[in-house]
Structure formats: structure tokens, C-alpha cells
Amino acid sequence: MKRLLLLFTTIAALTSCNQANDDAQGDTPLIGVSMLSMQNEFIVNVSDEMEKKAEAVGAELIMVDAERSALKQIEQIESFIAQGVSAIIMNPCEVEASSPAVTKALAAGIPIINVNSATATKPTAFVGSDDVESGRIAMEYIAKRLGGKGNVIMIHGYMGQAAQIQREQGAREILTKYPGLKLLAHQTGEWDRAKSMSLMENWIQSYGNKVNAVFAQNDEMGMGAVKALEAAGIKDKVVVVSIDAIPDALRAVEKGTLDATVFQNAARQGSQAIETALKIIDKQPYEKEILVPFQLVTKENVAEFKK
């Protein structure tokens, strides 16, 4: 009888302990976050904002770097599923190759929110911006600066990523509107400043003074192009426009070395991704798609965007 009583007591204690753990986990939502690359300043800004928001609302994050590998990103989402997270936020590496991660999360019954970039497979929700719009804004500015005529070079981001695909789409839409604009060359700089500087150096050797404008799909690459053009002594003859409005780019616009950038709101994307995840966890109404508008930044209005 004593042994039976001891057994019941032990079971009761274990049940109480498990209930306490469940309650604690319920009080503190656990969110797994996989980011494209922590070597990219804009992506770091988005992740920093997520951490700030999570701390403010009492959520716990497991933040990991996919290092631009879709395969690694899928493995990270599998790990989140195994850990039993309440929700997943993913900054996809690629449109197609990162899609299995979304499928796996949904099959496990875990909501997944794509932030900043899209996948072919539709997630529970998306928080970001319309990258087609940013490409249009950048190329429209170039068209107006050149009077609708001239030779343009386009530096792509990481090929196959949503931002690269959509920013190219938007830029080409504008190029179609202006028959006098010619796309002289285009190649990937993989969102990287040094690689884009090297690309620009090669193009300067190949085309020299034929280059009238450069559209870089992000600021890191735009700054690389500016550096190469300055070294060649021809920056004053070439219009350079990029996207993101990171601090370096804003300083360059203020200085006049970068002609324009397109502001993408990292703070809103990061904070609203966390807010959306928490609404889904709490079974509250939420928006399945949140698009934060882009804004053109030039020397005339750059002061509005500097912190």
C-alpha cells in the first residue's frame, strides 16, 4: 500500500512539474528566426529590430544565420520544428530553394512568417515590401536624370532570391517605357560591396565612358560601384542609384557621391514580423500580407531619413 501511495505521489509530482513547464512556455512564446545572412547590414537591421520588439513584449527568440544557404535554412527550420517552437520567422535565401522549409513548418502545424523576402510556397503570413516597386522607383529616377537616354548597368543581388528577381522586374518595366535607355551590362554582385566594386572595375575597363548610370539592387553594391567609379575619376559622369538607405548610403547621398537610394523600412519589417507571429500564436486576427512602402531618398530629402 505504501509503495502504491509513493507511486501516485511521484506521478502527481511529475504531472505538476510538466504543467508548470507548459505554463511557463505558454507565458513566454518561443519563436525560431532564420535570417538570410548576418553579413548584410540591412538584414542585421531587421534582425536587431526583431530582438528589440521580442524583448519589449516578452517573447523568446532563437536567432540563426542561414549564411545564404537554402539547404542550411531548411535544416534550421527542421531544428525549430524539433524544438517545438510556437512560430517561425524566415528571411528566405531563395524563392524556390527555401520553399521546402515553409512546407515542412506548415505540415508540422507551426505558423511560419516570411519577412523581407518571399518563397514560391505561400507561408502563413508575409511581412516586407513590394520589391518590384523599389526597382521601378530606382530606374525611374535614373531615366529622369538621363533625360530618357543613355547606357545603364544593373548589378543584381543574390540570384534566385525574391528581392533580386522583383527588383530586376521593376527596373525592366521602366526600361521598356524609355526606348532611349539601353541596358549595357548586368551581373550579380551577390549583395556584396567588394564583389560589386570588382565588377564595376571590369565594366569601366570594358565600356569606359559609355556608362551613364548604374542601378545596384542594394546599397552595399551601390557603394562598391561608387568606390570603383571614384578611383577611375569618372563618378561625376555616372549616376548611381541603389536600394535600402543604410547609414553608409545616406551619408553618401548627403555628400553627393551616391545620387539616390530607395528607403526600405527595416524597423517596421522587423517589428511587424514579431507582432504578426504573436497574433497568430494568440489566435488573434492578423494580416496575411503586410507591405511597407518604399521611398526615394535624394540629397534634397536625405535629412528626413538620417537618425
CSV table of C-alpha atoms in Angstrom, one decimal, residues 4 24 45-46 54 64 66 73 142 168 181 193 204 216 242 244 256 265 272:
chain,number,residue,atom,x,y,z
A,4,LEU,CA,1.3,2.3,-4.3
A,24,ALA,CA,6.0,28.8,-18.5
A,45,ASN,CA,19.0,45.9,-39.0
A,46,VAL,CA,15.8,43.8,-39.5
A,54,ALA,CA,10.7,40.5,-28.7
A,64,VAL,CA,20.2,31.8,-36.5
A,66,ALA,CA,21.5,30.7,-42.8
A,73,GLN,CA,18.0,27.3,-43.9
A,142,ILE,CA,17.8,57.2,-63.5
A,168,GLU,CA,15.0,43.4,-61.8
A,181,LEU,CA,17.7,53.7,-72.3
A,193,ARG,CA,30.3,45.6,-51.7
A,204,ILE,CA,35.0,50.5,-66.6
A,216,ALA,CA,22.6,48.5,-57.9
A,242,SER,CA,20.8,51.8,-55.0
A,244,ASP,CA,17.9,50.1,-48.7
A,256,GLY,CA,26.7,63.7,-53.2
A,265,ASN,CA,12.0,50.3,-43.6
A,272,GLN,CA,5.7,43.8,-37.5
